[in-house]
Amino acid sequence: MLLLPRLPEDVLLLILAHLDRRSLGRLAQVSRGMSRLVGRDAVWRNVAKQFLNSGITRTGADIYPHIPLKERVRTAQNWHDGVCRKEVLLKWKTKLLPWLQLDGDTLFVSQAADIRAHRIRRESGRLQQRPSRIYSGHRGDVCRFVSTPSHLISGGSDGRILVHSRRAGGSAELPGHSQEVHCLDCREDLIVSGSRDRTVRIWSLSSSSPRETLPMSDRVWSVAISPAQSSFVTGTACCEDRAPLRIWDTERLECVCSLGSGFRRGAGVLDIVFESPSQILSCGYDTFIRLWDVRLSTRKCVMEWEEPHDSALYCIQTDGNHMIASGSSYYGVVRLWDRRQAACLQFFQLGPGPVSSPVYCLRFSSSQLFAALASSLLRLDFRPGASDCR
């Protein structure tokens, strides 16, 4: 140990990068100089890759670069152990189907026909009760919306699709569907919408006319555009056919394949998330989370996790590495999954009483998870010091 500090700093950092979390913690107590070295992000990167929601994805990207890795690993231990504080952030009297988007320090929440932008205070992590901005214009409830740096695109129960400007204000209407717009996704200039009217429409953000309307054999519950924008995936109700998941070519606007087979009637897909250009996660009424390899040479389910209480799964989110969060249809249950394990890692019942709302939408940051229920918005705070849930 006496010779260790005499090594060149780059060699010492390389050695420290191979130590585990406990060893690094003990080494930081040796001296101020060693504590300074142990605090470097380069030392914690290998450790962080093994933790849930540390911000290091499977591809090596860092999605929380402004937060020191050492601090994130401490918080990630709480995600793994289920140590958190539960708090009700917002309540409303009428039961709704709210949706969320988290963009930096702003949480967008749909309530009936409006989308409200709430600032998150950096120090406390609390939500400002008064919205900084309200986006309106629908004649019915907002069913889904997505955010981009410049716009909010929303679809409503009135069949309308609105493009709200986040910079200049105001909104423009796109020719919508004849029934509820159940799902939307947007990447750069490409928009894909799906509806109860059994159609999918493909739009350009810079144009007010749809590029194409694709007839579907069933109601469309979910859509997701690939990161490369070369394809998109649709999830249907699985009532009129037995292929609820399909991949479509963005340029040719043709179905290139169906994923899986043997789905029972009604096993509709309610949420789809691209984890990488070659992998998607799906969930729905059949109570399974499934990981699909969508590469041309594979295109099959490679892993699956079953909801232990046989509940439909309304929504999923992923940290891009080991963690998956899911929202159940009963009792306001949120589950955390480690994809390296078959069983659920942690679960939290957010709703009060024996009969409660589904979890309609989940969003999380490095330290907080936001869950939208029928009549409330809740937060689980995993920062060190939070301990209500354990």
mmCIF file of C-alpha atoms in Angstrom:
data_model
loop_
_atom_site.group_PDB
_atom_site.id
_atom_site.type_symbol
_atom_site.label_atom_id
_atom_site.label_comp_id
_atom_site.label_asym_id
_atom_site.label_seq_id
_atom_site.Cartn_x
_atom_site.Cartn_y
_atom_site.Cartn_z
ATOM 1 C CA MET A 1 0.000 0.000 0.000
ATOM 2 C CA LEU A 2 2.867 2.394 0.723
ATOM 3 C CA LEU A 3 4.129 1.967 -2.849
ATOM 4 C CA LEU A 4 0.697 2.354 -4.461
ATOM 5 C CA PRO A 5 0.568 6.182 -4.379
ATOM 6 C CA ARG A 6 4.004 6.323 -6.035
ATOM 7 C CA LEU A 7 2.678 4.771 -9.242
ATOM 8 C CA PRO A 8 1.917 7.074 -12.218
ATOM 9 C CA GLU A 9 -1.620 8.364 -11.977
ATOM 10 C CA ASP A 10 -2.811 6.734 -15.218
ATOM 11 C CA VAL A 11 -1.506 3.338 -14.051
ATOM 12 C CA LEU A 12 -3.115 3.814 -10.647
ATOM 13 C CA LEU A 13 -6.480 4.696 -12.207
ATOM 14 C CA LEU A 14 -6.269 1.574 -14.356
ATOM 15 C CA ILE A 15 -5.696 -0.579 -11.261
ATOM 16 C CA LEU A 16 -8.502 1.085 -9.306
ATOM 17 C CA ALA A 17 -10.923 0.513 -12.186
ATOM 18 C CA HIS A 18 -10.726 -3.257 -11.522
ATOM 19 C CA LEU A 19 -11.820 -3.020 -7.863
ATOM 20 C CA ASP A 20 -15.355 -3.615 -6.596
ATOM 21 C CA ARG A 21 -17.555 -1.084 -4.808
ATOM 22 C CA ARG A 22 -16.621 -2.104 -1.267
ATOM 23 C CA SER A 23 -12.883 -2.090 -1.964
ATOM 24 C CA LEU A 24 -13.091 1.359 -3.518
ATOM 25 C CA GLY A 25 -15.017 2.652 -0.505
ATOM 26 C CA ARG A 26 -12.369 1.405 1.894
ATOM 27 C CA LEU A 27 -9.530 2.723 -0.242
ATOM 28 C CA ALA A 28 -11.107 6.197 -0.289
ATOM 29 C CA GLN A 29 -10.622 6.344 3.500
ATOM 30 C CA VAL A 30 -6.821 5.889 3.307
ATOM 31 C CA SER A 31 -5.952 9.507 2.486
ATOM 32 C CA ARG A 32 -7.258 12.661 0.860
ATOM 33 C CA GLY A 33 -5.196 12.020 -2.254
ATOM 34 C CA MET A 34 -6.539 8.495 -2.587
ATOM 35 C CA SER A 35 -10.079 9.717 -1.948
ATOM 36 C CA ARG A 36 -9.675 12.212 -4.786
ATOM 37 C CA LEU A 37 -8.539 9.469 -7.176
ATOM 38 C CA VAL A 38 -11.291 7.069 -6.098
ATOM 39 C CA GLY A 39 -13.863 9.753 -6.877
ATOM 40 C CA ARG A 40 -12.965 9.813 -10.599
ATOM 41 C CA ASP A 41 -15.617 8.552 -13.032
ATOM 42 C CA ALA A 42 -13.044 6.372 -14.816
ATOM 43 C CA VAL A 43 -12.597 4.354 -11.615
ATOM 44 C CA TRP A 44 -16.319 3.646 -11.206
ATOM 45 C CA ARG A 45 -17.292 2.921 -14.812
ATOM 46 C CA ASN A 46 -16.800 -0.871 -14.656
ATOM 47 C CA VAL A 47 -18.633 -1.023 -11.313
ATOM 48 C CA ALA A 48 -21.487 1.111 -12.638
ATOM 49 C CA LYS A 49 -22.070 -1.207 -15.605
ATOM 50 C CA GLN A 50 -23.119 -3.968 -13.202
ATOM 51 C CA PHE A 51 -25.699 -1.878 -11.325
ATOM 52 C CA LEU A 52 -29.307 -1.024 -12.100
ATOM 53 C CA ASN A 53 -29.973 2.415 -13.564
ATOM 54 C CA SER A 54 -26.442 3.732 -13.117
ATOM 55 C CA GLY A 55 -26.712 5.563 -16.440
ATOM 56 C CA ILE A 56 -24.243 3.353 -18.352
ATOM 57 C CA THR A 57 -26.063 1.563 -21.159
ATOM 58 C CA ARG A 58 -25.205 -1.704 -22.844
ATOM 59 C CA THR A 59 -23.572 0.230 -25.683
ATOM 60 C CA GLY A 60 -21.358 2.131 -23.213
ATOM 61 C CA ALA A 61 -23.214 5.448 -23.540
ATOM 62 C CA ASP A 62 -23.595 7.604 -20.424
ATOM 63 C CA ILE A 63 -27.090 9.084 -20.135
ATOM 64 C CA TYR A 64 -26.450 11.042 -16.907
ATOM 65 C CA PRO A 65 -22.994 12.561 -17.554
ATOM 66 C CA HIS A 66 -23.638 15.530 -15.227
ATOM 67 C CA ILE A 67 -23.866 13.264 -12.141
ATOM 68 C CA PRO A 68 -20.643 11.721 -10.729
ATOM 69 C CA LEU A 69 -20.580 7.954 -11.190
ATOM 70 C CA LYS A 70 -19.692 7.330 -7.556
ATOM 71 C CA GLU A 71 -22.892 9.114 -6.485
ATOM 72 C CA ARG A 72 -24.935 7.202 -9.056
ATOM 73 C CA VAL A 73 -23.645 3.845 -7.826
ATOM 74 C CA ARG A 74 -24.781 4.720 -4.276
ATOM 75 C CA THR A 75 -28.254 5.518 -5.618
ATOM 76 C CA ALA A 76 -28.243 2.414 -7.831
ATOM 77 C CA GLN A 77 -27.752 0.276 -4.722
ATOM 78 C CA ASN A 78 -31.049 1.689 -3.440
ATOM 79 C CA TRP A 79 -32.802 0.763 -6.703
ATOM 80 C CA HIS A 80 -31.530 -2.795 -6.265
ATOM 81 C CA ASP A 81 -32.542 -2.996 -2.589
ATOM 82 C CA GLY A 82 -35.884 -1.204 -3.005
ATOM 83 C CA VAL A 83 -34.927 1.568 -0.583
ATOM 84 C CA CYS A 84 -36.975 4.654 -1.461
ATOM 85 C CA ARG A 85 -39.460 7.251 -0.287
ATOM 86 C CA LYS A 86 -43.001 7.259 -1.730
ATOM 87 C CA GLU A 87 -44.780 10.564 -2.249
ATOM 88 C CA VAL A 88 -48.011 11.671 -3.930
ATOM 89 C CA LEU A 89 -47.142 14.638 -6.158
ATOM 90 C CA LEU A 90 -50.492 15.464 -7.765
ATOM 91 C CA LYS A 91 -54.115 14.414 -7.307
ATOM 92 C CA TRP A 92 -57.227 14.954 -9.407
ATOM 93 C CA LYS A 93 -60.871 14.103 -8.697
ATOM 94 C CA THR A 94 -61.920 12.532 -12.006
ATOM 95 C CA LYS A 95 -60.390 9.216 -13.004
ATOM 96 C CA LEU A 96 -58.240 9.657 -16.116
ATOM 97 C CA LEU A 97 -55.776 7.749 -18.322
ATOM 98 C CA PRO A 98 -52.759 10.039 -17.812
ATOM 99 C CA TRP A 99 -49.499 9.880 -19.737
ATOM 100 C CA LEU A 100 -46.024 11.204 -18.887
ATOM 101 C CA GLN A 101 -42.860 12.423 -20.577
ATOM 102 C CA LEU A 102 -39.709 13.384 -18.683
ATOM 103 C CA ASP A 103 -37.397 15.875 -20.362
ATOM 104 C CA GLY A 104 -34.500 16.967 -18.160
ATOM 105 C CA ASP A 105 -35.940 18.922 -15.238
ATOM 106 C CA THR A 106 -39.454 19.097 -16.747
ATOM 107 C CA LEU A 107 -42.170 16.478 -16.292
ATOM 108 C CA PHE A 108 -45.065 16.663 -18.761
ATOM 109 C CA VAL A 109 -48.339 15.223 -17.433
ATOM 110 C CA SER A 110 -51.569 14.825 -19.405
ATOM 111 C CA GLN A 111 -54.737 15.564 -17.443
ATOM 112 C CA ALA A 112 -57.986 15.286 -19.414
ATOM 113 C CA ALA A 113 -57.641 17.553 -22.496
ATOM 114 C CA ASP A 114 -54.477 19.346 -21.322
ATOM 115 C CA ILE A 115 -50.771 18.598 -21.062
ATOM 116 C CA ARG A 116 -49.122 20.362 -18.123
ATOM 117 C CA ALA A 117 -45.396 21.061 -17.832
ATOM 118 C CA HIS A 118 -44.124 20.876 -14.234
ATOM 119 C CA ARG A 119 -40.607 21.866 -13.225
ATOM 120 C CA ILE A 120 -38.643 19.524 -10.959
ATOM 121 C CA ARG A 121 -36.599 21.309 -8.309
ATOM 122 C CA ARG A 122 -32.995 20.139 -8.515
ATOM 123 C CA GLU A 123 -32.170 20.297 -4.817
ATOM 124 C CA SER A 124 -35.234 18.556 -3.390
ATOM 125 C CA GLY A 125 -36.428 16.695 -6.475
ATOM 126 C CA ARG A 126 -39.943 17.933 -5.709
ATOM 127 C CA LEU A 127 -42.435 18.912 -8.371
ATOM 128 C CA GLN A 128 -43.620 22.494 -8.659
ATOM 129 C CA GLN A 129 -47.375 22.296 -8.157
ATOM 130 C CA ARG A 130 -48.155 25.155 -10.523
ATOM 131 C CA PRO A 131 -47.390 24.164 -14.144
ATOM 132 C CA SER A 132 -44.958 26.390 -15.999
ATOM 133 C CA ARG A 133 -46.984 25.880 -19.164
ATOM 134 C CA ILE A 134 -50.228 24.224 -20.289
ATOM 135 C CA TYR A 135 -50.747 22.797 -23.777
ATOM 136 C CA SER A 136 -54.399 22.496 -24.796
ATOM 137 C CA GLY A 137 -56.611 22.193 -27.872
ATOM 138 C CA HIS A 138 -58.155 18.727 -27.769
ATOM 139 C CA ARG A 139 -61.917 18.325 -27.527
ATOM 140 C CA GLY A 140 -61.472 15.077 -25.619
ATOM 141 C CA ASP A 141 -58.892 13.516 -23.319
ATOM 142 C CA VAL A 142 -55.265 13.313 -24.410
ATOM 143 C CA CYS A 143 -54.503 9.608 -24.916
ATOM 144 C CA ARG A 144 -50.804 9.785 -25.809
ATOM 145 C CA PHE A 145 -48.158 12.399 -26.458
ATOM 146 C CA VAL A 146 -44.453 12.516 -27.213
ATOM 147 C CA SER A 147 -41.926 15.300 -26.728
ATOM 148 C CA THR A 148 -39.084 16.570 -28.872
ATOM 149 C CA PRO A 149 -36.760 19.509 -28.135
ATOM 150 C CA SER A 150 -39.021 21.754 -30.213
ATOM 151 C CA HIS A 151 -42.511 20.214 -30.081
ATOM 152 C CA LEU A 152 -45.103 18.200 -28.187
ATOM 153 C CA ILE A 153 -47.175 15.930 -30.438
ATOM 154 C CA SER A 154 -50.415 14.700 -28.877
ATOM 155 C CA GLY A 155 -53.209 12.360 -29.907
ATOM 156 C CA GLY A 156 -56.621 12.444 -28.287
ATOM 157 C CA SER A 157 -59.871 10.581 -27.823
ATOM 158 C CA ASP A 158 -61.321 13.047 -30.349
ATOM 159 C CA GLY A 159 -59.147 11.453 -33.065
ATOM 160 C CA ARG A 160 -57.155 14.672 -33.519
ATOM 161 C CA ILE A 161 -53.371 14.986 -33.615
ATOM 162 C CA LEU A 162 -51.941 18.314 -32.456
ATOM 163 C CA VAL A 163 -48.385 19.604 -32.837
ATOM 164 C CA HIS A 164 -47.613 22.090 -30.048
ATOM 165 C CA SER A 165 -44.594 24.370 -30.358
ATOM 166 C CA ARG A 166 -42.494 24.402 -27.173
ATOM 167 C CA ARG A 167 -40.586 27.484 -28.299
ATOM 168 C CA ALA A 168 -42.959 29.823 -30.110
ATOM 169 C CA GLY A 169 -46.228 28.698 -28.546
ATOM 170 C CA GLY A 170 -49.367 27.795 -30.460
ATOM 171 C CA SER A 171 -50.309 24.525 -32.088
ATOM 172 C CA ALA A 172 -51.178 23.081 -35.481
ATOM 173 C CA GLU A 173 -53.570 20.255 -36.248
ATOM 174 C CA LEU A 174 -52.749 17.275 -38.429
ATOM 175 C CA PRO A 175 -55.534 15.401 -40.236
ATOM 176 C CA GLY A 176 -56.278 12.811 -37.582
ATOM 177 C CA HIS A 177 -58.062 9.504 -37.266
ATOM 178 C CA SER A 178 -61.771 8.745 -37.160
ATOM 179 C CA GLN A 179 -61.500 7.303 -33.624
ATOM 180 C CA GLU A 180 -59.215 7.541 -30.561
ATOM 181 C CA VAL A 181 -55.492 7.931 -31.188
ATOM 182 C CA HIS A 182 -54.159 5.262 -28.838
ATOM 183 C CA CYS A 183 -50.457 5.661 -29.607
ATOM 184 C CA LEU A 184 -47.836 7.993 -31.075
ATOM 185 C CA ASP A 185 -44.111 8.049 -31.608
ATOM 186 C CA CYS A 186 -41.791 10.650 -33.116
ATOM 187 C CA ARG A 187 -38.105 10.693 -34.056
ATOM 188 C CA GLU A 188 -36.739 13.837 -35.673
ATOM 189 C CA ASP A 189 -39.090 14.532 -38.638
ATOM 190 C CA LEU A 190 -40.952 11.199 -38.585
ATOM 191 C CA ILE A 191 -44.265 10.691 -36.759
ATOM 192 C CA VAL A 192 -46.222 7.424 -36.564
ATOM 193 C CA SER A 193 -49.718 7.278 -35.054
ATOM 194 C CA GLY A 194 -52.054 4.352 -34.392
ATOM 195 C CA SER A 195 -55.764 4.339 -33.652
ATOM 196 C CA ARG A 196 -58.804 2.401 -32.624
ATOM 197 C CA ASP A 197 -60.015 2.919 -36.201
ATOM 198 C CA ARG A 198 -57.577 0.148 -37.288
ATOM 199 C CA THR A 199 -55.186 2.375 -39.185
ATOM 200 C CA VAL A 200 -51.612 3.571 -38.808
ATOM 201 C CA ARG A 201 -50.623 6.923 -40.236
ATOM 202 C CA ILE A 202 -47.122 8.084 -41.104
ATOM 203 C CA TRP A 203 -46.408 11.799 -40.954
ATOM 204 C CA SER A 204 -43.654 14.277 -41.519
ATOM 205 C CA LEU A 205 -43.305 16.862 -38.767
ATOM 206 C CA SER A 206 -42.565 19.490 -41.403
ATOM 207 C CA SER A 207 -45.739 18.711 -43.385
ATOM 208 C CA SER A 208 -49.435 18.828 -42.501
ATOM 209 C CA SER A 209 -50.378 15.888 -44.724
ATOM 210 C CA PRO A 210 -49.850 12.203 -43.897
ATOM 211 C CA ARG A 211 -47.356 10.372 -46.094
ATOM 212 C CA GLU A 212 -49.468 7.240 -45.968
ATOM 213 C CA THR A 213 -52.360 5.584 -44.178
ATOM 214 C CA LEU A 214 -51.876 1.876 -43.549
ATOM 215 C CA PRO A 215 -54.994 -0.246 -42.990
ATOM 216 C CA MET A 216 -54.613 -2.715 -40.145
ATOM 217 C CA SER A 217 -56.710 -5.769 -39.330
ATOM 218 C CA ASP A 218 -57.119 -4.773 -35.687
ATOM 219 C CA ARG A 219 -57.098 -1.863 -33.252
ATOM 220 C CA VAL A 220 -53.620 -0.398 -32.798
ATOM 221 C CA TRP A 221 -52.519 -0.079 -29.162
ATOM 222 C CA SER A 222 -48.812 0.786 -29.489
ATOM 223 C CA VAL A 223 -46.144 1.980 -31.940
ATOM 224 C CA ALA A 224 -42.383 2.557 -31.708
ATOM 225 C CA ILE A 225 -39.918 3.972 -34.245
ATOM 226 C CA SER A 226 -36.432 2.453 -34.416
ATOM 227 C CA PRO A 227 -33.498 4.705 -33.458
ATOM 228 C CA ALA A 228 -32.254 4.589 -37.055
ATOM 229 C CA GLN A 229 -35.779 5.467 -38.327
ATOM 230 C CA SER A 230 -35.479 2.709 -40.925
ATOM 231 C CA SER A 231 -38.419 0.793 -39.440
ATOM 232 C CA PHE A 232 -41.212 0.987 -36.908
ATOM 233 C CA VAL A 233 -43.105 -1.607 -34.865
ATOM 234 C CA THR A 234 -46.850 -1.803 -34.277
ATOM 235 C CA GLY A 235 -48.699 -3.619 -31.496
ATOM 236 C CA THR A 236 -52.363 -4.490 -32.004
ATOM 237 C CA ALA A 237 -55.230 -5.829 -29.869
ATOM 238 C CA CYS A 238 -54.772 -9.422 -31.141
ATOM 239 C CA CYS A 239 -58.533 -9.919 -31.544
ATOM 240 C CA GLU A 240 -58.837 -10.275 -35.301
ATOM 241 C CA ASP A 241 -55.497 -11.969 -35.946
ATOM 242 C CA ARG A 242 -52.765 -13.743 -33.973
ATOM 243 C CA ALA A 243 -49.801 -11.551 -34.915
ATOM 244 C CA PRO A 244 -49.983 -8.498 -32.657
ATOM 245 C CA LEU A 245 -46.344 -7.397 -33.218
ATOM 246 C CA ARG A 246 -45.234 -6.380 -36.700
ATOM 247 C CA ILE A 247 -42.183 -4.630 -38.129
ATOM 248 C CA TRP A 248 -42.702 -2.156 -40.985
ATOM 249 C CA ASP A 249 -40.156 -0.650 -43.380
ATOM 250 C CA THR A 250 -40.289 3.136 -43.148
ATOM 251 C CA GLU A 251 -39.420 3.814 -46.795
ATOM 252 C CA ARG A 252 -41.423 1.068 -48.516
ATOM 253 C CA LEU A 253 -44.226 1.205 -45.908
ATOM 254 C CA GLU A 254 -44.531 -2.566 -46.064
ATOM 255 C CA CYS A 255 -44.761 -5.139 -43.296
ATOM 256 C CA VAL A 256 -41.451 -6.990 -43.357
ATOM 257 C CA CYS A 257 -42.264 -9.557 -40.654
ATOM 258 C CA SER A 258 -44.442 -10.568 -37.720
ATOM 259 C CA LEU A 259 -42.805 -11.295 -34.392
ATOM 260 C CA GLY A 260 -43.737 -14.464 -32.532
ATOM 261 C CA SER A 261 -46.621 -16.855 -33.029
ATOM 262 C CA GLY A 262 -49.292 -18.676 -31.069
ATOM 263 C CA PHE A 263 -50.583 -15.638 -29.160
ATOM 264 C CA ARG A 264 -53.975 -16.249 -27.609
ATOM 265 C CA ARG A 265 -56.906 -14.093 -28.645
ATOM 266 C CA GLY A 266 -56.887 -10.735 -26.855
ATOM 267 C CA ALA A 267 -53.161 -10.831 -26.025
ATOM 268 C CA GLY A 268 -52.754 -7.254 -27.216
ATOM 269 C CA VAL A 269 -49.482 -5.330 -26.967
ATOM 270 C CA LEU A 270 -49.900 -2.157 -24.892
ATOM 271 C CA ASP A 271 -46.348 -0.788 -24.859
ATOM 272 C CA ILE A 272 -43.219 -1.139 -26.999
ATOM 273 C CA VAL A 273 -39.770 0.274 -26.223
ATOM 274 C CA PHE A 274 -36.676 0.149 -28.436
ATOM 275 C CA GLU A 275 -33.793 -0.703 -26.105
ATOM 276 C CA SER A 276 -31.299 -0.564 -28.986
ATOM 277 C CA PRO A 277 -31.538 -0.580 -32.793
ATOM 278 C CA SER A 278 -31.618 -4.391 -32.678
ATOM 279 C CA GLN A 279 -33.718 -5.063 -29.550
ATOM 280 C CA ILE A 280 -37.230 -4.134 -28.434
ATOM 281 C CA LEU A 281 -39.187 -4.768 -25.247
ATOM 282 C CA SER A 282 -42.938 -5.356 -25.327
ATOM 283 C CA CYS A 283 -45.701 -5.934 -22.775
ATOM 284 C CA GLY A 284 -49.453 -6.232 -22.732
ATOM 285 C CA TYR A 285 -52.518 -8.222 -21.785
ATOM 286 C CA ASP A 286 -50.801 -11.630 -21.741
ATOM 287 C CA THR A 287 -48.839 -10.629 -18.548
ATOM 288 C CA PHE A 288 -45.365 -11.079 -20.104
ATOM 289 C CA ILE A 289 -42.485 -8.699 -20.731
ATOM 290 C CA ARG A 290 -40.667 -9.927 -23.811
ATOM 291 C CA LEU A 291 -37.279 -8.998 -25.241
ATOM 292 C CA TRP A 292 -37.113 -9.380 -29.020
ATOM 293 C CA ASP A 293 -34.068 -9.506 -31.255
ATOM 294 C CA VAL A 294 -35.241 -7.755 -34.436
ATOM 295 C CA ARG A 295 -32.126 -8.300 -36.540
ATOM 296 C CA LEU A 296 -32.858 -9.774 -39.970
ATOM 297 C CA SER A 297 -31.005 -12.985 -39.126
ATOM 298 C CA THR A 298 -32.893 -13.574 -35.853
ATOM 299 C CA ARG A 299 -36.238 -11.805 -35.309
ATOM 300 C CA LYS A 300 -37.412 -13.815 -32.335
ATOM 301 C CA CYS A 301 -38.094 -13.561 -28.610
ATOM 302 C CA VAL A 302 -34.834 -14.118 -26.740
ATOM 303 C CA MET A 303 -35.998 -13.544 -23.131
ATOM 304 C CA GLU A 304 -39.285 -13.167 -21.250
ATOM 305 C CA TRP A 305 -40.442 -12.323 -17.742
ATOM 306 C CA GLU A 306 -43.915 -13.195 -16.384
ATOM 307 C CA GLU A 307 -45.905 -10.926 -14.082
ATOM 308 C CA PRO A 308 -46.337 -13.158 -11.003
ATOM 309 C CA HIS A 309 -49.912 -12.050 -10.172
ATOM 310 C CA ASP A 310 -51.236 -12.699 -13.692
ATOM 311 C CA SER A 311 -51.962 -9.012 -14.276
ATOM 312 C CA ALA A 312 -51.857 -7.236 -17.604
ATOM 313 C CA LEU A 313 -48.851 -4.945 -17.988
ATOM 314 C CA TYR A 314 -49.725 -1.454 -19.173
ATOM 315 C CA CYS A 315 -46.268 0.070 -19.517
ATOM 316 C CA ILE A 316 -42.535 -0.592 -19.362
ATOM 317 C CA GLN A 317 -39.352 1.458 -19.165
ATOM 318 C CA THR A 318 -35.710 0.397 -19.405
ATOM 319 C CA ASP A 319 -32.376 1.877 -18.345
ATOM 320 C CA GLY A 320 -30.742 0.511 -21.508
ATOM 321 C CA ASN A 321 -28.732 -2.001 -19.497
ATOM 322 C CA HIS A 322 -29.992 -4.349 -16.760
ATOM 323 C CA MET A 323 -33.155 -2.741 -15.323
ATOM 324 C CA ILE A 324 -36.751 -2.907 -16.529
ATOM 325 C CA ALA A 325 -39.641 -1.191 -14.718
ATOM 326 C CA SER A 326 -43.213 -2.332 -15.368
ATOM 327 C CA GLY A 327 -46.648 -1.010 -14.415
ATOM 328 C CA SER A 328 -49.454 -3.476 -13.633
ATOM 329 C CA SER A 329 -53.197 -3.309 -14.311
ATOM 330 C CA TYR A 330 -54.147 -4.021 -10.669
ATOM 331 C CA TYR A 331 -53.469 -2.382 -7.304
ATOM 332 C CA GLY A 332 -51.087 0.250 -8.675
ATOM 333 C CA VAL A 333 -48.169 -2.198 -8.676
ATOM 334 C CA VAL A 334 -44.763 -1.178 -10.034
ATOM 335 C CA ARG A 335 -42.120 -3.871 -10.412
ATOM 336 C CA LEU A 336 -38.384 -3.598 -10.938
ATOM 337 C CA TRP A 337 -36.740 -6.406 -12.894
ATOM 338 C CA ASP A 338 -33.086 -7.316 -13.284
ATOM 339 C CA ARG A 339 -32.903 -8.859 -16.740
ATOM 340 C CA ARG A 340 -30.151 -11.181 -15.505
ATOM 341 C CA GLN A 341 -32.782 -12.852 -13.270
ATOM 342 C CA ALA A 342 -36.072 -14.573 -14.063
ATOM 343 C CA ALA A 343 -37.922 -13.433 -10.933
ATOM 344 C CA CYS A 344 -39.037 -9.898 -10.063
ATOM 345 C CA LEU A 345 -36.405 -8.018 -8.068
ATOM 346 C CA GLN A 346 -38.608 -5.469 -6.222
ATOM 347 C CA PHE A 347 -42.254 -4.460 -6.208
ATOM 348 C CA PHE A 348 -44.133 -1.452 -4.842
ATOM 349 C CA GLN A 349 -47.889 -1.115 -4.375
ATOM 350 C CA LEU A 350 -48.612 2.535 -5.033
ATOM 351 C CA GLY A 351 -52.378 2.564 -4.963
ATOM 352 C CA PRO A 352 -54.349 2.749 -1.690
ATOM 353 C CA GLY A 353 -56.735 -0.005 -0.655
ATOM 354 C CA PRO A 354 -57.518 -3.447 -2.103
ATOM 355 C CA VAL A 355 -58.981 -2.032 -5.346
ATOM 356 C CA SER A 356 -56.836 0.456 -7.181
ATOM 357 C CA SER A 357 -55.858 1.882 -10.521
ATOM 358 C CA PRO A 358 -53.574 0.484 -13.187
ATOM 359 C CA VAL A 359 -50.201 2.136 -13.596
ATOM 360 C CA TYR A 360 -50.740 3.816 -16.955
ATOM 361 C CA CYS A 361 -47.260 5.257 -17.474
ATOM 362 C CA LEU A 362 -43.787 5.149 -15.914
ATOM 363 C CA ARG A 363 -40.816 7.463 -16.345
ATOM 364 C CA PHE A 364 -37.599 7.536 -14.339
ATOM 365 C CA SER A 365 -34.409 9.522 -13.936
ATOM 366 C CA SER A 366 -31.212 8.393 -12.192
ATOM 367 C CA SER A 367 -32.823 8.727 -8.750
ATOM 368 C CA GLN A 368 -36.604 9.064 -9.142
ATOM 369 C CA LEU A 369 -39.437 7.043 -10.641
ATOM 370 C CA PHE A 370 -42.710 8.756 -11.598
ATOM 371 C CA ALA A 371 -45.901 6.701 -11.928
ATOM 372 C CA ALA A 372 -49.233 7.902 -13.354
ATOM 373 C CA LEU A 373 -52.374 6.291 -11.882
ATOM 374 C CA ALA A 374 -56.011 7.033 -12.643
ATOM 375 C CA SER A 375 -56.357 9.798 -10.047
ATOM 376 C CA SER A 376 -52.817 10.646 -8.944
ATOM 377 C CA LEU A 377 -49.173 11.071 -9.856
ATOM 378 C CA LEU A 378 -46.700 9.418 -7.485
ATOM 379 C CA ARG A 379 -42.957 9.479 -7.045
ATOM 380 C CA LEU A 380 -40.494 6.939 -5.683
ATOM 381 C CA ASP A 381 -37.313 8.707 -4.565
ATOM 382 C CA PHE A 382 -34.254 6.404 -4.442
ATOM 383 C CA ARG A 383 -31.673 8.986 -3.397
ATOM 384 C CA PRO A 384 -29.540 8.042 -0.371
ATOM 385 C CA GLY A 385 -31.433 8.887 2.795
ATOM 386 C CA ALA A 386 -34.842 7.857 1.438
ATOM 387 C CA SER A 387 -36.233 4.886 3.370
ATOM 388 C CA ASP A 388 -40.031 4.833 3.526
ATOM 389 C CA CYS A 389 -40.434 1.699 1.413
ATOM 390 C CA ARG A 390 -38.031 -0.490 3.386
#
